Every structure is written in structure tokens, then in C-alpha cells.
Short mmCIF file of C-alpha atoms and ligand atoms in Angstrom, two decimals:
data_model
loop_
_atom_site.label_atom_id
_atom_site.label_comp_id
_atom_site.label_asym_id
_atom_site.label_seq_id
_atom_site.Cartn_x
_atom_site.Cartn_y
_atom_site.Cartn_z
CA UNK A 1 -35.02 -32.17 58.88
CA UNK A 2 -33.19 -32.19 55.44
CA UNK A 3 -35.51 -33.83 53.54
CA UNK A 4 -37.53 -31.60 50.49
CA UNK A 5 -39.69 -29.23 51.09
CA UNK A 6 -43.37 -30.00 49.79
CA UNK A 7 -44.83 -27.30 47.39
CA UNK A 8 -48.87 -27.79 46.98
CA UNK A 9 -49.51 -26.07 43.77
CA UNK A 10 -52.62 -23.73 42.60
CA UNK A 11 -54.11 -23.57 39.33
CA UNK A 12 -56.89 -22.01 37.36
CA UNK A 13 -56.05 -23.14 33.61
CA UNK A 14 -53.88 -24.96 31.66
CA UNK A 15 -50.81 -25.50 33.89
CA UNK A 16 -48.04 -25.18 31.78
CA UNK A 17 -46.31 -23.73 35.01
CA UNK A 18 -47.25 -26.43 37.45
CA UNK A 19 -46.34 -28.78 34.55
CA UNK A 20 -42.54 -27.06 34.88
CA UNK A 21 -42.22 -27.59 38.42
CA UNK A 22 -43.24 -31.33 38.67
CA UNK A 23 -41.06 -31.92 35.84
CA UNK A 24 -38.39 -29.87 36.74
CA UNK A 25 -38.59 -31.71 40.91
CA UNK A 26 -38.08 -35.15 38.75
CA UNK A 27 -34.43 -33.76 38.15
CA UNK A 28 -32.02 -34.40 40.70
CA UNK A 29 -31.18 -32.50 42.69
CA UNK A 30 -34.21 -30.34 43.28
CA UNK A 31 -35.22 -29.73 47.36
CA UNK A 32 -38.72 -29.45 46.22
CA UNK A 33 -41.50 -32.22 45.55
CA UNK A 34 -45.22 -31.78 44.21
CA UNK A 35 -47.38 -33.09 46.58
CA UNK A 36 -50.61 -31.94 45.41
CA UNK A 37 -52.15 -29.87 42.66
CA UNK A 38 -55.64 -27.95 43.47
CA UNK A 39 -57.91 -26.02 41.19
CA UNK A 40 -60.56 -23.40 41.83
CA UNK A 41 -62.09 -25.35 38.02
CA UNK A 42 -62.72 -28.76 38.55
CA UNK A 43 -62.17 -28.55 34.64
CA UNK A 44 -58.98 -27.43 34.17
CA UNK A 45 -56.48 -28.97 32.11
CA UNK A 46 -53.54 -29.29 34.16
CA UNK A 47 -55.39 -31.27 37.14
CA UNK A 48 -55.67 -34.14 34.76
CA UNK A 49 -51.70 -33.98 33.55
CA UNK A 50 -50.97 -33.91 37.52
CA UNK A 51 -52.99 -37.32 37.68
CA UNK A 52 -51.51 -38.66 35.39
CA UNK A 53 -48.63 -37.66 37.24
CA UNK A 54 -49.17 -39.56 40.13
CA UNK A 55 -49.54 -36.40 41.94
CA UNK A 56 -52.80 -36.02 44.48
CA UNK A 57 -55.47 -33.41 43.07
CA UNK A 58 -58.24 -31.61 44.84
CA UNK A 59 -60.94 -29.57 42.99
CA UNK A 60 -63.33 -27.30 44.34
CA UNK A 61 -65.86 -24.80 42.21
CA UNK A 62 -65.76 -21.54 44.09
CA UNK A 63 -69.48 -20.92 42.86
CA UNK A 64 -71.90 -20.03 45.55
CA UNK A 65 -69.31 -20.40 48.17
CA UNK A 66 -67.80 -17.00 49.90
CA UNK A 67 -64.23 -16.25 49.68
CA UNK A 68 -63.25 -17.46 52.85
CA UNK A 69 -65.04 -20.89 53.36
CA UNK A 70 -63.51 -21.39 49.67
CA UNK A 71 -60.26 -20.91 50.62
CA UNK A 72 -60.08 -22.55 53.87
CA UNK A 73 -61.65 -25.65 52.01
CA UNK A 74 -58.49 -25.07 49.94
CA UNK A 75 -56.16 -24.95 52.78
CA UNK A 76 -57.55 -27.91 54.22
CA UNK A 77 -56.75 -29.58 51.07
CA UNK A 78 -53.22 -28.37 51.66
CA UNK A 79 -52.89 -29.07 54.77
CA UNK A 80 -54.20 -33.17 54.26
CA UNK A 81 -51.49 -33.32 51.54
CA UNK A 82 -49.10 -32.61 54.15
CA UNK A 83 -47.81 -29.47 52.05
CA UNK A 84 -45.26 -27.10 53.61
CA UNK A 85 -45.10 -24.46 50.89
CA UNK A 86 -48.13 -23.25 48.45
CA UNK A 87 -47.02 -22.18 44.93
CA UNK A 88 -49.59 -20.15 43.05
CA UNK A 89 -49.34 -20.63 39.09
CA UNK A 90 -51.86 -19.11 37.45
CA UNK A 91 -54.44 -19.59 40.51
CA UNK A 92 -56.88 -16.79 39.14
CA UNK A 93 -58.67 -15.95 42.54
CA UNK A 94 -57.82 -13.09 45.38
CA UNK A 95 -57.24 -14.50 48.70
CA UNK A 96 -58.39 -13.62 52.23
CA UNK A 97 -55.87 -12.35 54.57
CA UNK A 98 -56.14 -14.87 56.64
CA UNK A 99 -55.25 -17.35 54.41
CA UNK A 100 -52.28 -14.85 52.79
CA UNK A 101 -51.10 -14.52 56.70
CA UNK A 102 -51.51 -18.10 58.23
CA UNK A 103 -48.54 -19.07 54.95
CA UNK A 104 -47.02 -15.59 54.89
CA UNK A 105 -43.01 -16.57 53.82
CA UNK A 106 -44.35 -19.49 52.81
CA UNK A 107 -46.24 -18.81 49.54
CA UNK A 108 -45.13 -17.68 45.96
CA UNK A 109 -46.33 -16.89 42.42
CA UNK A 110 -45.52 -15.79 39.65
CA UNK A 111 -46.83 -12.54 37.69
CA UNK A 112 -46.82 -12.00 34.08
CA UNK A 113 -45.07 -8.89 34.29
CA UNK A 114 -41.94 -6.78 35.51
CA UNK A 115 -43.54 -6.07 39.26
CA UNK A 116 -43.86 -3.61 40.15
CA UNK A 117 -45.24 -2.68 36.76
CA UNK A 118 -48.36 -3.90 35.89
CA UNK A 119 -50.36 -5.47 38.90
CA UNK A 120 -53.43 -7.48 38.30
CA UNK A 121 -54.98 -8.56 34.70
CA UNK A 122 -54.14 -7.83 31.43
CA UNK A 123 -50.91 -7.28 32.25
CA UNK A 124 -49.38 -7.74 28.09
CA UNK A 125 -51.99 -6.03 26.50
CA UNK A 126 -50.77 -3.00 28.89
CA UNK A 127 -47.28 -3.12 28.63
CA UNK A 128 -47.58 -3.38 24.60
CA UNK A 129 -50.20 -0.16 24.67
CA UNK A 130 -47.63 1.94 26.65
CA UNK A 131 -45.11 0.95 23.64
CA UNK A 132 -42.05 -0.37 26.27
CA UNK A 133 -40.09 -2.77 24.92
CA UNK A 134 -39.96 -5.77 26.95
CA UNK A 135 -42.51 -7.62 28.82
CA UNK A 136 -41.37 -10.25 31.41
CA UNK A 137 -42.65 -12.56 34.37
CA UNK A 138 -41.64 -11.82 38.56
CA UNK A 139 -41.86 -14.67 40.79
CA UNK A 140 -42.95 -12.83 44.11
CA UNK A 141 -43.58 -13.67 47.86
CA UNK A 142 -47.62 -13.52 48.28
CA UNK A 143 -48.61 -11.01 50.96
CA UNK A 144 -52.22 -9.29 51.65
CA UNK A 145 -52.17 -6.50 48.93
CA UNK A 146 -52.27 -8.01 45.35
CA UNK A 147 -48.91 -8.63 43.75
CA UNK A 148 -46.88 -6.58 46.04
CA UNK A 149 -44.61 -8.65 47.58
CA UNK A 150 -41.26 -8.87 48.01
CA UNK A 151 -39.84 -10.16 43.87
CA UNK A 152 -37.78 -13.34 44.06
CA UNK A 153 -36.64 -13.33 40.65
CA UNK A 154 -37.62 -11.88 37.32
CA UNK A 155 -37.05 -12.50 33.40
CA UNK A 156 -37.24 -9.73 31.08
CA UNK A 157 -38.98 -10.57 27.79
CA UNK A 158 -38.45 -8.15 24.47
CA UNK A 159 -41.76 -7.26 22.71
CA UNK A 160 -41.87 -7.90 19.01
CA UNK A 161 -42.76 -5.80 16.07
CA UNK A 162 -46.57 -7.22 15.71
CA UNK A 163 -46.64 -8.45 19.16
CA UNK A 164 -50.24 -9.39 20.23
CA UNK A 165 -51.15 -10.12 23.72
CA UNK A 166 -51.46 -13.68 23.09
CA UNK A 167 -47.96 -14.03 21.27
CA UNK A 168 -46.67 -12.23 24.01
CA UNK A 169 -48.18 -14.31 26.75
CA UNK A 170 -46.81 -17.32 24.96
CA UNK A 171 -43.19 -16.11 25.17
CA UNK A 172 -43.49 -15.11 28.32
CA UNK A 173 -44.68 -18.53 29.31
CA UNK A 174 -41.35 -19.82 27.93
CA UNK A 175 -39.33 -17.47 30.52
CA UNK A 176 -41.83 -18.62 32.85
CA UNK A 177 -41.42 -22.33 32.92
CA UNK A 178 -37.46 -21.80 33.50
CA UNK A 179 -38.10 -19.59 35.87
CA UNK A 180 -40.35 -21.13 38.59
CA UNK A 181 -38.89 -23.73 39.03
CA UNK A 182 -35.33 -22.24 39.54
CA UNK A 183 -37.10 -19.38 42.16
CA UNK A 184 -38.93 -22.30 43.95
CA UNK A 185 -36.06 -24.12 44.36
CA UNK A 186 -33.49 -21.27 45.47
CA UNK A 187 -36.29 -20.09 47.96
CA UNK A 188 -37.07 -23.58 49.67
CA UNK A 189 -33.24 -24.05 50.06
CA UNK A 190 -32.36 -20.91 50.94
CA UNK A 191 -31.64 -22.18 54.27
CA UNK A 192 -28.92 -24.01 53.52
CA UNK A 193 -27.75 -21.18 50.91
CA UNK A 194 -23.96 -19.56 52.78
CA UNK A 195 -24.73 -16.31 51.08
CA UNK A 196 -28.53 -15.61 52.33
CA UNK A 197 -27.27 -17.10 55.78
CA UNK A 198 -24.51 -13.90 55.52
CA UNK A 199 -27.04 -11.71 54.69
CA UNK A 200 -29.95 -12.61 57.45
CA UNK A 201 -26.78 -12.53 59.63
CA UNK A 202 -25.32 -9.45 59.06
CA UNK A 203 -28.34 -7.45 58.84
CA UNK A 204 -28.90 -8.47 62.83
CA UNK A 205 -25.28 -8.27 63.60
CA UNK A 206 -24.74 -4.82 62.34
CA UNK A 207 -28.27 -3.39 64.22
CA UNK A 208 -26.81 -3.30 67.67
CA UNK A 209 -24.57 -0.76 68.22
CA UNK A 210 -21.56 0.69 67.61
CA UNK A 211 -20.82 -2.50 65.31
CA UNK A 212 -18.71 -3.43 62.12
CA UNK A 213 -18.28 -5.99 59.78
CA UNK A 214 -14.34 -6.99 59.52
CA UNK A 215 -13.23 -10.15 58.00
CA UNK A 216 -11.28 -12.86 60.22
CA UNK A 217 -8.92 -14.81 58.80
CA UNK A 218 -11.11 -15.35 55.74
CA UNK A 219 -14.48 -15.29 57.48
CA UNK A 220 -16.75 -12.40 58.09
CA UNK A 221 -16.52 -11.26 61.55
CA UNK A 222 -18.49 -8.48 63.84
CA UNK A 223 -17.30 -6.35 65.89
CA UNK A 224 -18.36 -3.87 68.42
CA UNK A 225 -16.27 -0.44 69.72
CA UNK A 226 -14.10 2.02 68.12
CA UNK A 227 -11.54 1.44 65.47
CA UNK A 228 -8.44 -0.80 67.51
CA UNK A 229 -9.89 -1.19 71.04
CA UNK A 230 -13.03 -2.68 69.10
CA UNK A 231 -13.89 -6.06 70.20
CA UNK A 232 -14.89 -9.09 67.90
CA UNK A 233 -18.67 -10.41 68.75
CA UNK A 234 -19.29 -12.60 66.21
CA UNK A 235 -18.24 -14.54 63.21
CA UNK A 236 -19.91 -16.90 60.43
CA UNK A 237 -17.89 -19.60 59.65
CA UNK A 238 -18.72 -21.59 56.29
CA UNK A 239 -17.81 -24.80 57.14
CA UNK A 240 -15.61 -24.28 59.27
CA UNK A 241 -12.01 -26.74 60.44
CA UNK A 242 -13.51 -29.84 61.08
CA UNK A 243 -16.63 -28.86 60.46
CA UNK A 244 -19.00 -30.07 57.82
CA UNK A 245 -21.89 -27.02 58.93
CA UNK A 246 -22.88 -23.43 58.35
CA UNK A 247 -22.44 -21.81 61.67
CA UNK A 248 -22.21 -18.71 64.01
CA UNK A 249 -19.72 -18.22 66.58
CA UNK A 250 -20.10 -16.61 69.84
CA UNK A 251 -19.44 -15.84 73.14
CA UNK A 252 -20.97 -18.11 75.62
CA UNK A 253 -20.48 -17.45 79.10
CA UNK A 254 -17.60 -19.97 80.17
CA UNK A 255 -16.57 -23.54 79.49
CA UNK A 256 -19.35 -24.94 81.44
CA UNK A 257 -21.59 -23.20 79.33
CA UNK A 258 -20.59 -24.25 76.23
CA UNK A 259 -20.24 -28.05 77.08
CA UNK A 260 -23.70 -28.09 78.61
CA UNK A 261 -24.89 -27.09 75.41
CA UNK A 262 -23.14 -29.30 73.16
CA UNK A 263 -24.12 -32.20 75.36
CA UNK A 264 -27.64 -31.87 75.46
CA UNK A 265 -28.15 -30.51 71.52
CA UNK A 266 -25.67 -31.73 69.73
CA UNK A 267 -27.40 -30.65 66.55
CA UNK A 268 -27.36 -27.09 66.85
CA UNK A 269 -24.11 -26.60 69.49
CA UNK A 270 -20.70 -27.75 68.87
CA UNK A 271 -17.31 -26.80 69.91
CA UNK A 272 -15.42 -25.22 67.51
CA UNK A 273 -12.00 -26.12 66.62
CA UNK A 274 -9.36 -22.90 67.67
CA UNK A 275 -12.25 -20.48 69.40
CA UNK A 276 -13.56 -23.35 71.27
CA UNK A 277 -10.96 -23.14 73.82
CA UNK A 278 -11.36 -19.91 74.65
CA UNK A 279 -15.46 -19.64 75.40
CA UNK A 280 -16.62 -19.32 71.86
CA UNK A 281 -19.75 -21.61 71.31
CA UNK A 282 -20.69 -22.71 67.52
CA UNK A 283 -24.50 -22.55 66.53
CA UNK A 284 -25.05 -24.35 63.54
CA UNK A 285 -27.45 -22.27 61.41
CA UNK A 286 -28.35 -24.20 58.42
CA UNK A 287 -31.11 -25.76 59.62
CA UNK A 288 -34.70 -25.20 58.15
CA UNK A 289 -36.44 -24.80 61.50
CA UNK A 290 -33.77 -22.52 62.81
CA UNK A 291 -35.22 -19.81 64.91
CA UNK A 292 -33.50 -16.07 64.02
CA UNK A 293 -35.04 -14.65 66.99
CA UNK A 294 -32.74 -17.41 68.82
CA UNK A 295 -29.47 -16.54 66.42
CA UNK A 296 -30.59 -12.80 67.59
CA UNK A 297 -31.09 -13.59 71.31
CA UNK A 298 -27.06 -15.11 70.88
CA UNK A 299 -25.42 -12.15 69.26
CA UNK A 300 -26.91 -9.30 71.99
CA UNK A 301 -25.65 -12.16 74.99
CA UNK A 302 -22.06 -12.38 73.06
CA UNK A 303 -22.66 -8.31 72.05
CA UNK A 304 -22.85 -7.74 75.62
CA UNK A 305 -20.00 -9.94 76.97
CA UNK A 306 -17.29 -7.71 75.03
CA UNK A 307 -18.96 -4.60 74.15
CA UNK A 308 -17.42 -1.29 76.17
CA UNK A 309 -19.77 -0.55 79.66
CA UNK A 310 -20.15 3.03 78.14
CA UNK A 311 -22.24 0.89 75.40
CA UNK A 312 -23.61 -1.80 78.13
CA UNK A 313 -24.73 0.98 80.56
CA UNK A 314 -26.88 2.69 77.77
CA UNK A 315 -28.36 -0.72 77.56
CA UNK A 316 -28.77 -1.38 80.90
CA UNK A 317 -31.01 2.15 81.24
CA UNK A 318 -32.75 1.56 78.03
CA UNK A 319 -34.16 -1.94 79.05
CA UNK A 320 -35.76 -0.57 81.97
CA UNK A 321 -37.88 1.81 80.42
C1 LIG B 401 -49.09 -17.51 33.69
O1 LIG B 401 -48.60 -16.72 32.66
C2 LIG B 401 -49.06 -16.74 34.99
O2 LIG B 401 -47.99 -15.83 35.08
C3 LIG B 401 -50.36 -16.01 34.96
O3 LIG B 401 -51.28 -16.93 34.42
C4 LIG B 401 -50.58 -17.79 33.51
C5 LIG B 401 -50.94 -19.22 33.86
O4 LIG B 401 -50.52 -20.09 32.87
N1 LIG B 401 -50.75 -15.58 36.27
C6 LIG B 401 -51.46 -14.48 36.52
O5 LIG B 401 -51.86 -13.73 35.65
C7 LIG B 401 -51.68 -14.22 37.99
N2 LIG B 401 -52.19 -12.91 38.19
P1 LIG B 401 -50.45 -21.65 33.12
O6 LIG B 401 -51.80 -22.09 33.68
O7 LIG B 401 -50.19 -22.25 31.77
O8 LIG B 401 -49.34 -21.91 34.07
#
């Protein structure tokens, strides 16, 4: 799948923010598309811009309904509009775990403050009462406890001699509507992104042990064991020789190996140009459905296959236990 990813959108009020991401997904190219804006206020204004849109909508009061048949009405909603991501923007409710969990990594918003300062309401009037001098907005992954999770991206916003919470909330909205749309779109494509690939890459890379991180002939490479008689284990390869993908190479366990694999999935195996010859195996990792705990599985197998027996012995006895 390379198509765009499909952000449902919450609201509560006006929408200025969900207006900013429809508008900004109408500029090419942006890996996100509005597929449905829902509101907890049948009334609010932004459901009828999203109409007018073209865009689905779905309103629900949350009067006389508990929190969780509320949201799972929501969800539903979601869910029919065929949504893969939920964006929260301005959506003035608390959500049940469940909910949080069941889209955990795969639902944002966006805070009118610098996280972690300021949590919860009233967030201007409290940063202009404790006298600091800027204000801002944090777009933030959406986990159980209330605004704690992990901060995408943030804009800081001066206060104003004369600032009231209103004029403040009004700049801030500015920052806001450039914001949200740039976080949304860096976090759906993040898959495809070289640098976050390095990152998720390296952190598993350099867990097992006895490893280090030394560049190959341009690329970052892994290796295990000391200093010279170190081994390589690994490398990422941006686009590598004849290659149009983002990949990992390792070791797989002989030629037959490797040309099983790139016969029967030719999307995610190839051979690579150079290392192919001698056993190394090319996993092609920007993909949006790729699996780390399969990239993971792959760099203890090729971790293994060159690492010192000193290192694969203390393995060997740890597994059993
Ligand atoms: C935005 O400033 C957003 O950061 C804030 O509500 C406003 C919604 O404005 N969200 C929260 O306070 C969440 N705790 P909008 O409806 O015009 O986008």
C-alpha cells in the first residue's frame, strides 16, 4: 500500500484546525486525506464547512449517553468511513482507554500549550498568570493519561504586553493551523521518512550486544565484537545500487535462502547488488505495514550468524531459562 493515509477528524467547536488540514491535504503532495469529520455538538460550526467540503460528517450529542457507548458510537463512525488515523482538533471530551488503546500510534492532537506545561483547560490564561513569555501549541501522540504523550512537534508563541486569553488563543491558532497539518503529514509518512527508518533501526540494532554503529562505504552499518575482529551484522542502505527502496541488509543463511525469499515476496526481499553474492539478503523497509518485530527477528538471525560463540553461548544459556 502507498496510497494516503485517511485521517478522521474530531471536533467540538469552530474548526479552524480541521479547516487547516482539509485544506492543507488539497495541496499536493500531502499523504493524508479527510475522510470524515465527527462532532460530540451536532451544532458546531466546522461540521457544516466539512459538508460543504464534500467531506462525510457524523454527529452525535454525548448527553445522557456514558462515556464509553459515546465513544464507541464514535469509533464506529470511524471505522464506516474507512479511517486509518483519528486526529483530535479541539475534540473537547476525555476518552476511555479502550478507545485511547484500540488507536494507540494511531491518534494525535494538538494542545494549546508547550506540553508538558500546562495540561488540560485554560491553558493561556495560565501561562499569562505565571508571567512566562511565550505561549505555544504541541501536537502530541494520544495515550490513556490526558495530554501526556509522546510531542510530535511544537510552536512557541511570544505573549504580548496586554495579552488576554482570547488574543492569545487567537495567535496561537495561527501557529496552530501551520502546524497540524505539517505534524500530520510527517507522522503518516514517516514510514517512508530515511531518517526515522535510521532511527527505529538503530535503536534495535545497537540493543543486542556487544554492538556498534560504523559507517560502510557511506551507509550506516552494525557491527558486533571488539574493535578489528568485530564483525559487520547489518547495514541500511538508502536506496541502494540499483535499487529504488529503503532497505536493511543481512545475513541470511545461504544462497538458497535468499532466492527462496526473493521468489516468493518479491516486495519485501530482493538481492542486493555487491552483498548479494555473498549471502546478504535485502529487506525493503519502507513499507507502511512493515512489521519491526520481523526487521528485529532478522537482525538477532544475522547477529547470530557472525557474532563471536563467547557472545552466542551466553545466548544460547540465556534462552533456556
Ligand atoms: C485549539 O486551539 C486546540 O488546540 C484546542 O482547542 C482549540 C480548537 O480550535 N484544544 C484543546 O484545548 C484540547 N485540550 P478549533 O476548533 O478552531 O480548531
Amino acid at each position: 500500500m502507498t496510497g494516503k493515509a485517511r485521517i478522521a477528524v474530531l471536533i467540538s467547536g469552530a474548526g479552524t484546525n480541521m479547516a487547516a488540514l482539509v485544506y492543507a491535504s488539497r495541496i499536493a503532495p500531502c499523504p493524508y486525506e479527510v475522510v470524515l469529520v465527527a462532532s460530540n455538538d451536532p451544532e458546531a460550526a466546522g461540521l457544516k464547512l466539512a459538508a460543504a467540503e464534500g467531506i462525510a460528517t457524523f454527529a452525535l450529542p454525548h448527553k445522557g449517553m456514558t462515556r464509553e457507548a459515546h465513544d464507541a458510537a464514535m469509533e464506529a463512525a470511524v471505522l464506516k468511513a474507512g479511517a486509518d488515523h483519528i486526529v483530535l482538533a479541539g475534540y473537547m471530551r476525555i476518552l476511555s482507554d479502550g478507545f485511547v488503546e484500540r488507536w494507540e500510534g494511531r491518534m494525535l492532537n494538538i494542545h494549546p500549550s508547550l506540553l508538558p506545561l500546562y495540561k488540560g483547560l485554560d491553558t493561556h490564561a495560565r501561562a499569562i498568570a505565571a508571567g512566562d513569555s511565550h505561549a505555544g501549541t504541541s501536537v502530541h501522540l494520544v495515550t490513556p493519561e490526558l495530554d501526556a504523550g509522546e510531542v510530535l512537534a511544537q510552536i512557541a508563541v511570544p505573549i504580548v504586553p496586554g495579552d488576554t486569553p482570547a488574543s492569545l488563543a487567537e495567535r496561537v491558532k495561527l501557529a496552530e493551523h501551520q502546524l497540524y497539518p505539517r505534524a500530520v503529514a510527517d507522522y503518516v509518512s514517516r514510514w517512508r521518512n530515511p531518517a526515522w527508518l535510521l532511527d527505529q533501526l538503530r535503536a534495535r540494532a545497537l540493543a543486542l550486544p556487544e554492538t556498534c554503529e560504523q559507517e560502510s562505504f557511506g551507509s550506516a552499518g552494525f557491527r558486533v565484537g571488539e574493535g578489528k575482529s568485530g564483525k559487520y551484522f547489518a547495514y541500511f542502505a538508502d536506496r541502494p545500487h540499483g535499487h529504488e527502496r529503503i532497505a536493511l541488509l543481512v545475513k541470511a543463511s545461504g544462497m538458497d535462502e535468499l532466492h527462496a525469499l526473493v521468489e516468493d515476496q518479491p516486495e519485501t526481499y530482493f538481492k542486493p547488488a555487491f552483498y548479494g553474492a555473498r549471502g546478504w539478503v535485502g529487506i525493503v523497509l519502507d513499507r507502511p505495514d512493515l512489521d519491526w518485530g520481523d526487521v528485529e527477528a532478522w537482525l538477532q538471525r544475522s547477529w547470530r550468524a557472525v557474532a563471536p560463540k563467547r557472545l552466542t553461548r551466553l545466548m544460547d544459556v540465556a534462552e533456556e531459562f
